């Protein structure tokens, strides 16, 4: 299989997009390291299920991506890192003048600074192995803006900038760095917002999805975690060896508007 013999570390991967990427990486033959800040039996059970279903080695390592030292410790504990997927992320919505300072700091730490720390720890391992892939999960909001999401948008634009710099610093080596920019993806986080929005607007589920959530997504369909996993596997494949320092949008046409 394409990724046999490779180890992929995916931050923030006990749910949603990160978990989808972990599954597709494992299906492509990679050993995967799952992560979040919790350390519950169910976190380890997800890793066991991936191992059982795919025949690859999957582990769960607890580390809080809001802390630089723990970001670096995650990579060190994993021991090897051929593919690094920086995916952990949170959101908070408020106008700039009312945006809580602690939320700003947490979003910048988890959505942006964690990728700096993990990349710094992983590059020496990739250089030693003579091969590496850095895949950063940014967002359509890494390329465009919306009101009330200042910290998230600043962080995601920052991730795109970090991706370009990583690519230039590794350009003459067999290492690439790219960012995936998803539009709206139907993760548990997004799914859980649908009932409240239906109540708030007195709308059907279909209307909330099409006319509230997907107003900026011309396809009027969510991207799926499997599609994002497939995109990450492609970026790790030999076909993508000369793709570096760029963004791939998986957004149903959002950024074409
Ligand atoms: P999610 O809430 O399902 O996943 C976020 C993951 O990050 C979870 O596994 C969570 O445990 C983890 N996490 C949060 N704080 C952490 C911390 N301090 N340390 C370690 N892990 C932590 O949401 P998702 O929609 O799957 O989002 C994943 C990524 O995709 C995020 O970076 C998000 O910004 C990005 N994204 C999501 C969408 C979307 O529509 N769902 C669109 C564009 C980009």
PDB file of C-alpha atoms in Angstrom, residues 183-186 209-210 213-224 227 250-254:
ATOM      1  CA  UNK A 183     -15.075  24.540   3.688  1.00  0.00           C
ATOM      2  CA  UNK A 184     -17.930  23.358   5.929  1.00  0.00           C
ATOM      3  CA  UNK A 185     -17.481  19.724   6.969  1.00  0.00           C
ATOM      4  CA  UNK A 186     -20.205  17.744   8.729  1.00  0.00           C
ATOM      5  CA  UNK A 209     -28.017  23.252   6.183  1.00  0.00           C
ATOM      6  CA  UNK A 210     -28.645  24.892   2.790  1.00  0.00           C
ATOM      7  CA  UNK A 213     -24.651  26.787   7.054  1.00  0.00           C
ATOM      8  CA  UNK A 214     -23.875  26.369   3.372  1.00  0.00           C
ATOM      9  CA  UNK A 215     -24.695  29.879   2.116  1.00  0.00           C
ATOM     10  CA  UNK A 216     -21.034  30.388   1.122  1.00  0.00           C
ATOM     11  CA  UNK A 217     -20.497  26.855  -0.172  1.00  0.00           C
ATOM     12  CA  UNK A 218     -21.740  26.912  -3.794  1.00  0.00           C
ATOM     13  CA  UNK A 219     -22.037  23.097  -4.022  1.00  0.00           C
ATOM     14  CA  UNK A 220     -24.591  23.284  -1.157  1.00  0.00           C
ATOM     15  CA  UNK A 221     -23.065  20.091   0.174  1.00  0.00           C
ATOM     16  CA  UNK A 222     -20.773  19.477   3.139  1.00  0.00           C
ATOM     17  CA  UNK A 223     -17.303  18.140   2.496  1.00  0.00           C
ATOM     18  CA  UNK A 224     -16.804  14.806   4.276  1.00  0.00           C
ATOM     19  CA  UNK A 227     -12.725  13.350   1.369  1.00  0.00           C
ATOM     20  CA  UNK A 250     -11.900  21.167  -0.359  1.00  0.00           C
ATOM     21  CA  UNK A 251     -14.729  23.660  -0.101  1.00  0.00           C
ATOM     22  CA  UNK A 252     -17.394  23.044  -2.759  1.00  0.00           C
ATOM     23  CA  UNK A 253     -16.352  26.238  -4.590  1.00  0.00           C
ATOM     24  CA  UNK A 254     -16.340  28.649  -1.583  1.00  0.00           C
TER      25      UNK A 254
END
